[in-house]
CSV table of C-alpha atoms and ligand atoms in Angstrom, one decimal:
chain,number,residue,atom,x,y,z
T,1013,MET,CA,0.2,0.0,0.1
T,1014,ALA,CA,2.7,2.2,0.3
T,1015,PHE,CA,3.1,3.3,-3.0
T,1016,VAL,CA,0.0,4.6,-3.6
T,1017,THR,CA,-1.2,7.8,-3.0
T,1018,ARG,CA,-4.4,8.1,-0.3
T,1019,GLN,CA,-6.3,10.2,-3.2
T,1020,PHE,CA,-6.0,8.1,-5.3
T,1021,VAL,CA,-7.6,4.6,-3.3
T,1022,ARG,CA,-10.2,7.8,-2.6
T,1023,ALA,CA,-10.8,7.9,-5.9
T,1024,MET,CA,-11.0,4.1,-6.6
T,1025,SER,CA,-13.6,3.8,-3.8
T,1026,SER,CA,-15.8,6.6,-4.6
T,1027,SER,CA,-16.0,5.3,-8.4
T,1028,SER,CA,-15.6,1.2,-7.1
T,1029,ALA,CA,-19.5,1.1,-7.5
T,1030,ALA,CA,-19.9,2.7,-11.0
T,1031,SER,CA,-16.7,0.3,-12.2
T,1032,ALA,CA,-18.0,-2.6,-11.0
T,1033,ALA,CA,-21.5,-2.1,-13.1
T,1034,ALA,CA,-18.6,-1.5,-15.8
T,1035,LYS,CA,-18.6,-3.9,-18.3
T,1036,LYS,CA,-15.8,-6.2,-18.6
T,1037,ILE,CA,-13.6,-6.2,-22.0
T,1038,MET,CA,-13.5,-8.6,-24.2
T,1039,VAL,CA,-9.9,-8.9,-25.1
T,1040,LYS,CA,-9.6,-10.2,-29.0
T,1041,HIS,CA,-6.8,-8.4,-30.1
T,1042,VAL,CA,-3.4,-9.0,-27.7
T,1043,THR,CA,0.4,-7.5,-28.8
T,1044,VAL,CA,2.5,-9.3,-27.1
T,1045,ILE,CA,5.5,-8.0,-26.4
T,1046,GLY,CA,9.1,-9.7,-26.3
T,1047,GLY,CA,9.1,-13.1,-28.5
T,1048,GLY,CA,11.4,-15.3,-26.8
T,1049,LEU,CA,10.7,-18.3,-24.5
T,1050,MET,CA,7.9,-16.8,-23.1
T,1051,GLY,CA,6.5,-14.6,-25.0
T,1052,ALA,CA,6.3,-16.4,-28.3
T,1053,GLY,CA,4.1,-18.8,-26.4
T,1054,ILE,CA,1.9,-16.3,-25.0
T,1055,ALA,CA,1.4,-15.8,-28.7
T,1056,GLN,CA,0.9,-18.9,-29.8
T,1057,VAL,CA,-1.7,-19.6,-27.7
T,1058,ALA,CA,-3.5,-16.6,-27.8
T,1059,ALA,CA,-3.7,-17.2,-31.5
T,1060,ALA,CA,-4.7,-21.1,-31.1
T,1061,THR,CA,-7.8,-19.6,-29.7
T,1062,GLY,CA,-9.2,-17.0,-31.5
T,1063,HIS,CA,-7.0,-14.0,-30.5
T,1064,THR,CA,-5.6,-11.8,-32.6
T,1065,VAL,CA,-1.9,-10.9,-32.4
T,1066,VAL,CA,1.2,-8.9,-33.1
T,1067,LEU,CA,4.2,-9.8,-31.6
T,1068,VAL,CA,6.3,-7.1,-31.1
T,1069,ASP,CA,10.7,-7.9,-30.4
T,1070,GLN,CA,13.4,-5.9,-31.1
T,1071,THR,CA,15.2,-7.6,-34.5
T,1072,GLU,CA,13.6,-9.3,-37.9
T,1073,ASP,CA,15.8,-11.5,-36.8
T,1074,ILE,CA,14.3,-12.4,-33.4
T,1075,LEU,CA,10.9,-12.4,-34.9
T,1076,ALA,CA,12.0,-14.7,-37.6
T,1077,LYS,CA,13.5,-17.2,-35.0
T,1078,SER,CA,10.2,-16.8,-32.9
T,1079,ARG,CA,7.6,-17.6,-35.6
T,1080,LYS,CA,10.0,-21.0,-36.6
T,1081,GLY,CA,9.2,-21.7,-33.1
T,1082,ILE,CA,5.9,-21.4,-32.8
T,1083,GLU,CA,5.1,-22.8,-36.1
T,1084,GLU,CA,7.4,-25.6,-35.0
T,1085,SER,CA,5.1,-26.0,-31.4
T,1086,LEU,CA,2.2,-25.7,-33.4
T,1087,ARG,CA,2.9,-29.2,-35.8
T,1088,ARG,CA,3.9,-30.8,-32.5
T,1089,VAL,CA,0.4,-29.8,-31.3
T,1090,ALA,CA,-1.6,-30.8,-34.2
T,1091,LYS,CA,0.3,-34.1,-34.9
T,1092,LYS,CA,-1.3,-34.7,-31.4
T,1093,LYS,CA,-4.9,-33.0,-31.6
T,1094,PHE,CA,-5.8,-33.9,-35.0
T,1095,ALA,CA,-4.3,-37.3,-35.7
T,1096,GLU,CA,-6.6,-38.8,-37.0
T,1097,ASN,CA,-7.1,-35.8,-39.6
T,1098,PRO,CA,-3.3,-34.5,-40.8
T,1099,LYS,CA,-5.1,-32.0,-43.3
T,1100,ALA,CA,-7.6,-30.8,-40.2
T,1101,GLY,CA,-3.9,-30.2,-38.5
T,1102,ASP,CA,-2.6,-28.5,-41.3
T,1103,GLU,CA,-5.3,-25.9,-41.2
T,1104,PHE,CA,-5.4,-25.4,-37.8
T,1105,VAL,CA,-1.2,-24.7,-38.0
T,1106,ASP,CA,-2.1,-22.5,-40.8
T,1107,LYS,CA,-5.3,-20.5,-39.4
T,1108,THR,CA,-2.8,-20.0,-36.2
T,1109,LEU,CA,0.0,-18.4,-37.8
T,1110,SER,CA,-2.3,-16.3,-40.1
T,1111,SER,CA,-3.5,-14.8,-36.5
T,1112,ILE,CA,-0.1,-13.5,-35.9
T,1113,SER,CA,2.0,-10.7,-37.5
T,1114,THR,CA,5.2,-9.2,-35.9
T,1115,SER,CA,6.3,-5.7,-35.7
T,1116,THR,CA,9.5,-4.2,-34.5
T,1117,ASP,CA,7.7,-1.3,-33.4
T,1118,ALA,CA,6.0,-1.7,-30.6
T,1119,ALA,CA,4.8,2.1,-29.9
T,1120,SER,CA,2.9,1.6,-33.8
T,1121,VAL,CA,0.9,-1.2,-33.1
T,1122,VAL,CA,-0.8,-0.6,-29.6
T,1123,HIS,CA,-3.3,2.1,-30.7
T,1124,SER,CA,-6.6,-0.5,-31.4
T,1125,THR,CA,-5.2,-3.3,-29.2
T,1126,ASP,CA,-7.1,-4.5,-26.1
T,1127,LEU,CA,-4.4,-6.1,-23.7
T,1128,VAL,CA,-0.6,-5.4,-24.0
T,1129,VAL,CA,1.1,-8.6,-22.5
T,1130,GLU,CA,5.0,-8.1,-21.8
T,1131,ALA,CA,7.2,-10.3,-21.6
T,1132,ILE,CA,11.0,-9.2,-22.2
T,1133,VAL,CA,13.6,-8.9,-20.2
T,1134,GLU,CA,13.5,-9.4,-16.4
T,1135,ASN,CA,14.7,-4.8,-15.8
T,1136,LEU,CA,12.6,-2.9,-14.0
T,1137,LYS,CA,14.3,0.1,-15.8
T,1138,VAL,CA,13.4,-1.1,-19.6
T,1139,LYS,CA,10.5,-2.8,-18.6
T,1140,THR,CA,9.4,1.1,-17.3
T,1141,GLU,CA,10.6,2.9,-19.9
T,1142,LEU,CA,8.6,0.7,-22.6
T,1143,PHE,CA,5.3,0.7,-20.0
T,1144,THR,CA,5.7,5.0,-20.3
T,1145,ARG,CA,6.2,5.0,-24.1
T,1146,LEU,CA,3.1,2.4,-24.7
T,1147,ASP,CA,0.9,4.4,-22.4
T,1148,LYS,CA,1.4,7.6,-24.7
T,1149,PHE,CA,0.1,5.9,-27.5
T,1150,ALA,CA,-2.3,3.1,-26.8
T,1151,ALA,CA,-6.0,2.8,-26.8
T,1152,GLU,CA,-7.5,4.7,-23.9
T,1153,HIS,CA,-10.0,1.1,-23.1
T,1154,THR,CA,-6.2,-0.8,-23.5
T,1155,ILE,CA,-5.4,-3.1,-20.3
T,1156,PHE,CA,-1.5,-3.6,-19.9
T,1157,ALA,CA,0.3,-6.8,-17.8
T,1158,SER,CA,3.2,-7.5,-17.3
T,1159,ASN,CA,5.1,-11.6,-17.0
T,1160,THR,CA,7.7,-10.4,-14.4
T,1161,SER,CA,8.5,-13.7,-12.6
T,1162,SER,CA,10.3,-11.6,-9.6
T,1163,LEU,CA,9.5,-7.4,-10.0
T,1164,GLN,CA,6.7,-5.6,-8.1
T,1165,ILE,CA,3.6,-5.4,-10.5
T,1166,THR,CA,3.0,-1.7,-8.5
T,1167,SER,CA,6.7,-0.4,-9.7
T,1168,ILE,CA,5.7,-1.5,-13.3
T,1169,ALA,CA,2.4,-0.3,-13.2
T,1170,ASN,CA,3.8,3.4,-11.5
T,1171,ALA,CA,5.3,3.9,-15.0
T,1172,THR,CA,2.5,4.5,-16.4
T,1173,THR,CA,-1.0,6.9,-16.1
T,1174,ARG,CA,-3.0,3.8,-16.3
T,1175,GLN,CA,-3.1,1.9,-12.8
T,1176,ASP,CA,-6.4,0.5,-12.7
T,1177,ARG,CA,-5.9,-1.5,-15.7
T,1178,PHE,CA,-2.3,-2.6,-15.1
T,1179,ALA,CA,-1.9,-5.5,-13.8
T,1180,GLY,CA,0.3,-9.3,-13.5
T,1181,LEU,CA,-0.2,-12.2,-16.1
T,1182,HIS,CA,2.3,-14.9,-14.7
T,1183,PHE,CA,2.6,-17.5,-17.5
T,1184,PHE,CA,4.5,-20.5,-16.7
T,1185,ASN,CA,7.2,-22.1,-19.3
T,1186,PRO,CA,5.9,-24.1,-21.5
T,1187,VAL,CA,3.4,-21.7,-21.8
T,1188,PRO,CA,1.6,-24.4,-24.6
T,1189,LEU,CA,1.9,-26.9,-21.6
T,1190,MET,CA,1.6,-25.2,-18.0
T,1191,LYS,CA,-2.2,-25.0,-17.5
T,1192,LEU,CA,-1.6,-22.3,-15.1
T,1193,VAL,CA,-2.0,-18.2,-14.9
T,1194,GLU,CA,-1.4,-16.1,-11.9
T,1195,VAL,CA,-3.4,-13.0,-12.3
T,1196,ILE,CA,-1.5,-10.2,-9.6
T,1197,LYS,CA,-4.0,-7.5,-8.7
T,1198,THR,CA,-2.1,-4.4,-7.7
T,1199,PRO,CA,-3.6,-2.0,-4.8
T,1200,MET,CA,-4.7,0.2,-7.8
T,1201,THR,CA,-6.3,-3.0,-10.2
T,1202,SER,CA,-10.1,-1.4,-10.9
T,1203,GLN,CA,-11.7,-5.0,-10.6
T,1204,LYS,CA,-13.1,-4.5,-14.1
T,1205,THR,CA,-9.4,-5.1,-15.5
T,1206,PHE,CA,-9.0,-7.6,-12.9
T,1207,GLU,CA,-12.1,-9.8,-13.9
T,1208,SER,CA,-10.8,-9.1,-17.4
T,1209,LEU,CA,-7.9,-10.7,-17.3
T,1210,ILE,CA,-9.7,-13.8,-16.1
T,1211,ASP,CA,-11.8,-14.0,-18.4
T,1212,PHE,CA,-8.9,-13.9,-21.3
T,1213,SER,CA,-7.1,-16.7,-19.0
T,1214,ARG,CA,-10.1,-19.1,-19.0
T,1215,SER,CA,-10.5,-18.0,-23.0
T,1216,LEU,CA,-7.0,-18.9,-23.5
T,1217,GLY,CA,-7.9,-22.7,-22.0
T,1218,LYS,CA,-5.6,-21.7,-18.6
T,1219,HIS,CA,-6.8,-22.2,-15.0
T,1220,PRO,CA,-6.4,-18.4,-13.9
T,1221,VAL,CA,-5.9,-18.2,-9.8
T,1222,SER,CA,-5.3,-15.2,-8.1
T,1223,CYS,CA,-2.6,-13.5,-6.0
T,1224,LYS,CA,-1.8,-10.1,-4.7
T,1225,ASP,CA,1.9,-8.2,-6.0
T,1226,THR,CA,3.8,-9.9,-3.0
T,1227,PRO,CA,7.5,-11.7,-3.8
T,1228,GLY,CA,7.2,-14.5,-6.4
T,1229,PHE,CA,3.3,-14.2,-6.1
T,1230,ILE,CA,2.6,-18.0,-5.3
T,1231,VAL,CA,4.7,-20.2,-7.2
T,1232,ASN,CA,7.7,-18.8,-7.4
T,1233,ARG,CA,7.5,-18.2,-3.8
T,1234,LEU,CA,7.7,-21.6,-3.3
T,1235,LEU,CA,9.9,-23.3,-5.9
T,1236,VAL,CA,12.6,-20.9,-5.9
T,1237,PRO,CA,13.8,-21.6,-2.5
T,1238,TYR,CA,13.8,-25.5,-2.8
T,1239,LEU,CA,16.0,-24.8,-5.9
T,1240,LEU,CA,18.0,-22.5,-4.3
T,1241,GLU,CA,18.2,-25.6,-1.6
T,1242,ALA,CA,19.1,-28.3,-4.1
T,1243,VAL,CA,22.4,-25.7,-5.4
T,1244,ARG,CA,23.1,-25.4,-1.9
T,1245,LEU,CA,23.1,-29.3,-0.8
T,1246,TYR,CA,24.9,-29.9,-4.4
T,1247,GLU,CA,27.9,-27.1,-3.5
T,1248,ARG,CA,28.6,-28.7,0.2
T,1249,GLY,CA,29.6,-31.6,-1.6
T,1250,ASP,CA,26.8,-33.3,0.0
T,1251,ALA,CA,25.0,-34.9,-3.1
T,1252,SER,CA,25.6,-35.1,-6.9
T,1253,LYS,CA,23.1,-33.0,-8.9
T,1254,GLU,CA,22.0,-36.1,-10.2
T,1255,ASP,CA,21.5,-38.0,-7.1
T,1256,ILE,CA,19.2,-34.6,-6.0
T,1257,ASP,CA,17.0,-34.7,-9.3
T,1258,THR,CA,16.5,-38.6,-9.1
T,1259,ALA,CA,16.2,-38.8,-5.0
T,1260,MET,CA,13.5,-35.8,-6.3
T,1261,LYS,CA,11.8,-37.6,-9.1
T,1262,LEU,CA,11.8,-41.1,-7.5
T,1263,GLY,CA,11.6,-39.6,-3.4
T,1264,ALA,CA,8.9,-36.7,-3.8
T,1265,GLY,CA,7.2,-38.2,-7.0
T,1266,TYR,CA,8.3,-34.6,-8.3
T,1267,PRO,CA,8.0,-35.1,-12.6
T,1268,MET,CA,12.0,-33.4,-12.7
T,1269,GLY,CA,14.6,-32.6,-10.4
T,1270,PRO,CA,15.8,-29.5,-9.4
T,1271,PHE,CA,18.7,-29.1,-11.5
T,1272,GLU,CA,16.5,-30.5,-15.0
T,1273,LEU,CA,14.2,-27.8,-14.1
T,1274,LEU,CA,16.5,-25.0,-13.3
T,1275,ASP,CA,17.7,-25.4,-16.4
T,1276,TYR,CA,14.9,-25.7,-18.2
T,1277,VAL,CA,13.6,-22.1,-16.5
T,1278,GLY,CA,16.5,-20.4,-17.4
T,1279,LEU,CA,19.6,-20.1,-15.0
T,1280,ASP,CA,19.5,-15.9,-15.9
T,1281,THR,CA,16.1,-15.8,-15.3
T,1282,THR,CA,17.0,-17.7,-11.6
T,1283,LYS,CA,19.6,-15.5,-10.7
T,1284,PHE,CA,17.5,-12.4,-11.9
T,1285,ILE,CA,14.9,-13.4,-9.4
T,1286,LEU,CA,17.6,-14.3,-6.4
T,1287,ASP,CA,18.7,-11.2,-6.7
T,1288,GLY,CA,16.1,-8.9,-6.6
T,1289,TRP,CA,15.1,-10.8,-3.6
T,1290,HIS,CA,18.6,-10.5,-1.8
T,1291,GLU,CA,18.4,-6.6,-2.9
T,1292,MET,CA,15.1,-6.5,-0.7
T,1293,ASP,CA,15.8,-8.9,2.1
T,1294,ALA,CA,20.5,-9.4,2.3
T,1295,LYS,CA,19.5,-10.9,5.7
T,1296,ASN,CA,16.8,-13.9,4.6
T,1297,PRO,CA,18.8,-17.3,4.6
T,1298,LEU,CA,16.8,-18.3,1.2
T,1299,PHE,CA,17.9,-15.3,-0.7
T,1300,GLN,CA,21.0,-15.5,-0.4
T,1301,PRO,CA,23.4,-16.0,-3.8
T,1302,SER,CA,24.8,-18.9,-5.1
T,1303,SER,CA,28.4,-19.2,-6.2
T,1304,SER,CA,27.7,-21.8,-9.0
T,1305,LEU,CA,24.6,-19.7,-10.6
T,1306,ASP,CA,26.8,-16.7,-11.0
T,1307,LYS,CA,29.5,-18.9,-12.2
T,1308,LEU,CA,27.1,-20.1,-14.6
T,1309,VAL,CA,25.7,-16.8,-15.6
T,1310,ALA,CA,28.8,-15.0,-16.0
T,1311,GLU,CA,29.9,-17.6,-18.8
T,1312,ASN,CA,26.1,-17.0,-20.6
T,1313,LYS,CA,25.5,-20.6,-19.6
T,1314,PHE,CA,21.6,-19.9,-19.0
T,1315,GLY,CA,20.3,-23.9,-19.4
T,1316,LYS,CA,18.5,-25.4,-22.2
T,1317,LYS,CA,18.3,-21.9,-24.5
T,1318,THR,CA,21.8,-21.7,-25.0
T,1319,GLY,CA,22.5,-25.3,-25.0
T,1320,GLU,CA,24.4,-25.8,-21.4
T,1321,GLY,CA,23.6,-25.0,-17.9
T,1322,TYR,CA,23.9,-26.9,-15.3
T,1323,TYR,CA,23.8,-30.4,-17.9
T,1324,LYS,CA,25.0,-29.9,-20.8
T,1325,TYR,CA,22.8,-30.2,-23.7
T,1326,LYS,CA,23.9,-32.4,-26.8
I,2650,NAD,N1,11.7,-18.5,-18.4
I,2650,NAD,C1,10.2,-18.5,-17.4
I,2650,NAD,O1,10.1,-19.1,-17.1
I,2650,NAD,C2,9.9,-17.6,-17.3
I,2650,NAD,C3,8.0,-18.2,-16.6
I,2650,NAD,C4,7.7,-16.8,-16.5
I,2650,NAD,C5,7.6,-15.4,-16.2
I,2650,NAD,N2,9.2,-14.6,-17.3
I,2650,NAD,C6,9.0,-13.9,-17.1
I,2650,NAD,O2,8.8,-13.6,-18.8
I,2650,NAD,C7,9.5,-11.9,-19.1
I,2650,NAD,C8,10.8,-12.9,-20.3
I,2650,NAD,O3,11.6,-13.5,-20.1
I,2650,NAD,P1,11.5,-14.9,-20.7
I,2650,NAD,O4,12.0,-16.5,-20.2
I,2650,NAD,O5,11.0,-15.5,-22.1
I,2650,NAD,O6,13.0,-14.4,-21.9
I,2650,NAD,P2,13.7,-14.7,-23.1
I,2650,NAD,O7,14.9,-13.8,-22.8
I,2650,NAD,O8,13.5,-15.7,-23.8
I,2650,NAD,O9,12.9,-13.0,-24.1
I,2650,NAD,C9,13.3,-12.6,-24.1
I,2650,NAD,C10,12.5,-11.6,-25.5
I,2650,NAD,O10,12.8,-10.3,-24.8
I,2650,NAD,C11,13.2,-9.0,-26.0
I,2650,NAD,N3,13.3,-7.9,-25.6
I,2650,NAD,C12,14.2,-7.6,-24.7
I,2650,NAD,N4,13.9,-6.5,-24.5
I,2650,NAD,C13,12.7,-5.2,-25.4
I,2650,NAD,C14,11.9,-4.3,-25.7
I,2650,NAD,N5,12.6,-3.0,-25.0
I,2650,NAD,N6,11.2,-4.4,-26.5
I,2650,NAD,C15,10.9,-5.3,-27.5
I,2650,NAD,N7,11.8,-7.1,-27.2
I,2650,NAD,C16,12.6,-6.8,-26.2
I,2650,NAD,C17,14.6,-10.3,-26.5
I,2650,NAD,O11,15.1,-9.6,-27.5
I,2650,NAD,C18,14.0,-11.1,-26.3
I,2650,NAD,O12,13.8,-12.0,-27.4
I,2650,NAD,C19,10.7,-12.1,-17.9
I,2650,NAD,O13,9.8,-11.3,-17.3
I,2650,NAD,C20,10.7,-13.3,-16.6
I,2650,NAD,O14,10.7,-12.7,-15.4
I,2650,NAD,C21,9.6,-15.8,-17.6
C-alpha cells in the first residue's frame, strides 16, 4: 500500500460502484512484447484460441526465429490433436499462424489493441521505459499486463497513467503446456481489469489463480527457495546433481529434478529473481546468492536456451 497515494485510493473507492457496473473487456486483439521463450508461447496460445496477435521484438531476425519456433510447436500440437485428420491439423497450423503478425515497433501497433502482455527482459528500468512509452500510444481501454516473475507489478504500473488498467499476468514455461496463470492484482488494479484478465486467461484454456502483488507471487515464492536449497546441497558437496534430481523424482514424485528444472526455467531468470529478493532482504537465508549459479550465468550458460547449464545439452 506504500506506493499508492491516498487520493488514488479515495478516488478508486468512490468510483468502485461505477467500475463494478462497468462492462468487462472482451479481449480479442493482443499485443505480446518480447518474442523469447515466454512471449512466443503466449502469442501461440492466444492465436490458437481465436485471438488476433501482434508479436513485437527488437529485430526482424529474432521475430523470424520466434515465428519458426511457434510453427514447430504448433505442428507438434496438431500432430497430437488431429492425429486422425492431418489435413485439419495443417489447417489449424495455417489459421493460427495467419492470426499472428509481427513488428519491431511496439508504439505503432498498440493503438487499437485490447491487451498488451509484456514478456521482455527481467529488468525494471527496461520494462518501465517500455510501458511509459506505450501508455502514450495505446487506446484508452487497453489493459497492460506484465509477465514478470520477480519484479513488483506496482512499480511497473506506476510508470504509467493507467494503474487501474494494469496487472500481472504470470504464465508458466512452456506456455502451450502449462495450465496455470497467476493474475496479480495491485491495490490500484480495478475489478473490471482483474475480471477481464481472468476471463482472458480462461479463454486461452488456462486455469487462473489470483494473488496479491507479493514477491514471487504463489509459485515462485515456494519454488525458487527450493531450487536454491538443492544448489546449496550440491555446492557443499553433500550430494551430486544427478542424485539430487533422482531423489526428488523418485522420492518426492516430482516430474523433474531441481537441476533439470533450473536448466529448463533458465539460469539467468532464476538469478535475476534471487538477486532481486536478496536486494530487498539481504539477511534472509533463503535469498542468499549461489556461487555456481553466478558462475554459470557469467559464462552465458543459461540452461536449455543456450545449450549449457547445470547439465550440458547435445
Ligand atoms: N523463463 C521462464 O520460465 C519464465 C516464466 C514466467 C515468466 N517469465 C518472465 O517472462 C519475461 C521474459 O522471459 P523469457 O524467459 O521469455 O526471456 P527471453 O530472454 O527468452 O525473451 C525476452 C525477449 O524480449 C526481447 N526484448 C528485450 N527487450 C525488449 C524491448 N525493449 N522491446 C521488445 N522486445 C524486447 C528480447 O529480444 C527477447 O527476445 C521475464 O520478465 C521473465 O521473468 C519467465
